[in-house]
Coordinates of C-alpha atoms in Angstrom, one line a residue:
Chain A
X30 CA 0.1 0.2 -0.3
X31 CA 2.0 3.3 -1.2
X32 CA -1.2 5.5 -0.7
X33 CA -1.8 8.6 0.5
X34 CA -5.3 9.0 1.2
X35 CA -7.2 12.3 1.9
X36 CA -10.8 13.1 2.7
X37 CA -13.4 15.0 1.5
X38 CA -12.1 15.5 -2.2
X39 CA -13.8 18.7 -1.6
X40 CA -15.0 20.6 0.5
X41 CA -17.4 24.2 0.5
X42 CA -17.5 26.1 3.8
X43 CA -18.5 29.7 5.2
X44 CA -16.5 32.0 6.9
X45 CA -18.0 30.6 10.2
X46 CA -17.9 27.1 9.7
X47 CA -15.5 24.8 11.5
X48 CA -14.5 21.7 9.2
X49 CA -11.8 19.0 9.5
X50 CA -9.7 17.9 6.5
X51 CA -8.3 14.1 7.2
X52 CA -4.9 12.0 5.8
X53 CA -4.4 8.4 6.3
X54 CA -1.1 6.3 5.3
X55 CA 0.0 3.1 6.1
X56 CA 3.1 3.0 4.8
X57 CA 4.5 3.2 8.2
X58 CA 5.9 6.6 7.4
X59 CA 6.8 8.9 10.5
X60 CA 6.5 12.1 8.8
X61 CA 3.5 14.3 7.8
X62 CA 3.0 17.1 5.8
X63 CA 0.3 19.7 5.1
X64 CA 0.8 21.9 1.9
X65 CA -1.3 24.3 0.4
X66 CA -1.4 24.8 -3.4
X67 CA -2.8 27.7 -5.4
X68 CA -3.7 27.7 -9.1
X69 CA -0.5 27.6 -11.0
X70 CA 1.5 27.6 -8.2
X71 CA 3.6 25.5 -6.0
X72 CA 2.9 23.7 -3.0
X73 CA 3.7 25.8 0.2
X74 CA 4.5 23.7 3.3
X75 CA 2.5 24.7 5.9
X76 CA 2.8 21.8 8.7
X77 CA 5.6 19.1 9.5
X78 CA 4.8 16.4 11.6
X79 CA 7.6 13.9 13.0
X80 CA 6.8 11.3 15.0
X81 CA 3.6 12.8 15.5
X82 CA 5.2 15.9 17.0
X83 CA 4.6 19.1 15.2
X84 CA 7.9 19.9 13.8
X85 CA 7.7 22.3 11.8
X86 CA 5.1 25.2 11.6
X87 CA 5.4 28.0 8.4
X88 CA 4.2 30.4 10.4
X89 CA 0.4 29.3 9.4
X90 CA -2.5 31.5 10.7
X91 CA -4.2 29.6 13.9
X92 CA -7.4 29.5 12.2
X93 CA -5.5 26.6 10.8
X94 CA -5.1 24.0 13.6
X95 CA -2.9 20.4 12.9
X96 CA -3.6 17.2 15.0
X97 CA -1.5 14.1 14.7
X98 CA -3.4 11.3 16.7
X99 CA -1.1 8.5 16.0
X100 CA 1.7 7.9 13.2
X101 CA -1.1 7.3 10.4
X102 CA -3.6 9.9 10.7
X103 CA -3.1 13.5 10.1
X104 CA -6.2 16.2 10.9
X105 CA -6.1 19.6 9.7
X106 CA -8.8 21.4 11.6
X107 CA -10.4 24.8 9.7
X108 CA -12.1 27.7 11.4
X109 CA -13.0 31.4 10.5
X110 CA -11.5 30.6 7.3
X111 CA -11.6 33.8 4.6
X112 CA -12.2 33.2 1.0
X113 CA -8.1 33.7 0.1
X114 CA -8.1 30.3 2.0
X115 CA -9.5 28.7 -1.2
X116 CA -6.8 26.3 -2.7
X117 CA -5.7 22.5 -2.8
X118 CA -4.5 21.4 0.5
X119 CA -2.2 18.4 0.1
X120 CA -1.4 16.1 2.7
X121 CA 2.2 14.3 2.4
X122 CA 4.0 11.6 3.9
X123 CA 7.9 10.1 4.2
X124 CA 9.5 7.4 5.9
X125 CA 11.6 9.8 8.5
X126 CA 11.8 13.3 6.7
X127 CA 15.7 13.4 5.9
X128 CA 16.4 14.0 2.3
X129 CA 14.0 11.8 0.8
X130 CA 10.8 11.6 -1.5
X131 CA 7.0 12.4 -0.5
X132 CA 4.1 10.8 -1.3
X133 CA 1.4 13.0 -1.9
X134 CA -2.5 12.1 -1.4
X135 CA -4.8 13.8 -4.5
X136 CA -5.5 16.8 -2.1
X137 CA -8.7 17.9 -0.9
X138 CA -10.0 21.1 -3.0
X139 CA -11.5 23.8 -0.1
X140 CA -13.8 26.9 -1.5
X141 CA -14.2 29.1 0.9
X142 CA -17.4 31.6 0.8
Chain B
X11 CA 13.7 35.1 -3.0
X12 CA 13.3 31.7 -5.6
X13 CA 15.6 29.3 -4.9
X14 CA 14.3 26.6 -7.2
X15 CA 13.3 27.8 -10.7
X16 CA 12.1 26.8 -13.6
X17 CA 12.0 29.1 -16.3
X18 CA 10.1 28.0 -18.7
X19 CA 6.1 28.0 -18.1
X20 CA 5.1 25.4 -20.6
X21 CA 7.0 23.2 -23.4
X22 CA 5.1 21.6 -26.1
X23 CA 6.5 18.2 -28.1
X24 CA 5.4 16.1 -30.4
X25 CA 4.3 12.1 -29.2
X26 CA 7.6 9.9 -30.1
X27 CA 9.9 13.3 -29.5
X28 CA 12.2 13.8 -26.6
X29 CA 10.9 16.3 -24.0
X30 CA 13.7 18.1 -21.7
X31 CA 12.7 20.0 -19.0
X32 CA 14.9 22.5 -17.2
X33 CA 15.5 23.8 -13.7
X34 CA 17.9 25.6 -11.9
X35 CA 18.9 26.3 -8.2
X36 CA 20.7 29.1 -6.3
X37 CA 21.1 27.4 -3.1
X38 CA 24.7 25.5 -2.9
X39 CA 23.5 23.7 0.1
X40 CA 20.9 21.5 -2.0
X41 CA 21.9 17.6 -2.4
X42 CA 18.8 16.1 -3.1
X43 CA 16.6 16.5 -6.0
X44 CA 13.2 15.6 -7.3
X45 CA 10.8 15.8 -9.8
X46 CA 7.1 15.6 -9.7
X47 CA 4.3 15.2 -12.0
X48 CA 1.0 16.7 -11.6
X49 CA -2.5 16.1 -13.1
X50 CA -5.2 19.5 -12.7
X51 CA -6.8 18.5 -8.6
X52 CA -4.8 16.1 -8.4
X53 CA -1.5 15.7 -5.9
X54 CA 2.1 15.6 -7.5
X55 CA 3.2 12.3 -8.3
X56 CA 7.0 10.8 -8.0
X57 CA 8.8 10.4 -10.8
X58 CA 12.8 10.7 -10.2
X59 CA 15.3 12.1 -7.7
X60 CA 19.0 12.3 -7.8
X61 CA 21.4 12.9 -5.2
X62 CA 24.5 15.4 -5.8
X63 CA 26.8 12.8 -5.5
X64 CA 25.7 11.6 -8.6
X65 CA 25.3 13.4 -12.5
X66 CA 22.6 10.9 -14.1
X67 CA 19.6 8.7 -12.7
X68 CA 17.6 6.5 -15.2
X69 CA 14.5 4.9 -14.7
X70 CA 12.9 3.6 -18.1
X71 CA 11.8 6.7 -20.0
X72 CA 13.1 9.2 -17.4
X73 CA 16.7 10.6 -17.2
X74 CA 17.5 13.4 -14.9
X75 CA 20.9 14.8 -15.6
X76 CA 22.8 17.5 -12.6
X77 CA 25.1 19.9 -13.4
X78 CA 26.4 21.2 -10.0
X79 CA 29.2 23.4 -11.2
X80 CA 26.0 25.4 -13.2
X81 CA 23.5 24.3 -10.4
X82 CA 21.5 22.9 -13.2
X83 CA 19.2 19.8 -13.5
X84 CA 17.1 18.5 -16.5
X85 CA 14.4 16.3 -16.9
X86 CA 14.8 14.1 -20.4
X87 CA 11.7 12.0 -21.2
X88 CA 12.5 9.9 -24.0
X89 CA 9.7 9.1 -26.1
X90 CA 7.1 11.3 -25.1
X91 CA 3.8 10.0 -24.9
X92 CA 0.4 12.2 -24.8
X93 CA 0.1 10.9 -21.1
X94 CA 3.1 12.9 -19.8
X95 CA 1.4 16.1 -20.2
X96 CA 1.0 17.1 -16.9
X97 CA 2.9 20.0 -15.1
X98 CA 6.1 19.0 -13.6
X99 CA 7.7 20.5 -10.7
X100 CA 11.2 20.5 -9.8
X101 CA 12.1 20.1 -6.0
X102 CA 15.2 20.6 -3.5
X103 CA 16.3 20.0 -0.4
X104 CA 19.7 19.9 2.0
X105 CA 20.7 17.8 4.4
X106 CA 20.4 20.4 7.0
X107 CA 17.0 21.3 6.8
X108 CA 15.0 18.1 7.1
X109 CA 11.4 17.9 6.2
X110 CA 11.9 20.9 3.9
X111 CA 11.3 20.4 0.3
X112 CA 11.8 23.7 -2.0
X113 CA 9.6 23.6 -5.4
X114 CA 9.8 25.1 -8.5
X115 CA 7.0 27.1 -10.0
X116 CA 6.3 24.0 -12.7
X117 CA 6.4 23.5 -16.0
X118 CA 3.4 22.6 -18.5
X119 CA 4.1 19.8 -20.5
X120 CA 1.9 18.9 -23.7
X121 CA 2.8 15.9 -25.9
X122 CA 0.9 16.3 -28.7
X123 CA -0.3 13.0 -31.2

């Protein structure tokens, strides 16, 4: 199993809503990532969890709240988002995080109204 | 400050011919380089990587060349197929910055039948 599974695939939410994005992998990877990608732009790193601990927060606004309940799961909790937060949110994982390839999920296309 | 540059936003080639995608980098600390392929509304898919101790890596139709003195790498696809049409991202990391993958802006490859 070399997949990173993300749900939901599409999400539309209002600025007052609370929603969560979910990500799962069963490759035994110990590093998990959240990226944000706008159209015609490269993916931008948001958060990194290493061995279930938050290692990197790229100065992401607090309306985005990551959570890593266990080594296979990664969540991104969303609250009071702005329309400019509309983007493709990508989850990725890698074995250890040290100079290696990332496996990406297919993403959640988020629209904030 | 763009540390990984893909100066060609798009490239069009005929089926069966060679596609050459280029990437330049400015950070001399980068020592691991990757190419990803991405279809619209999907996550990037890993294609091929190369360590800075090598100057060439080959995998089937895909070959990556690294010229460290010029801080330049290229991806060759031979022969090109219509299914190769996608956005190709060059990415780089350095051993001293675990977890951080720096992406270029991508090149849209179109392979015409």
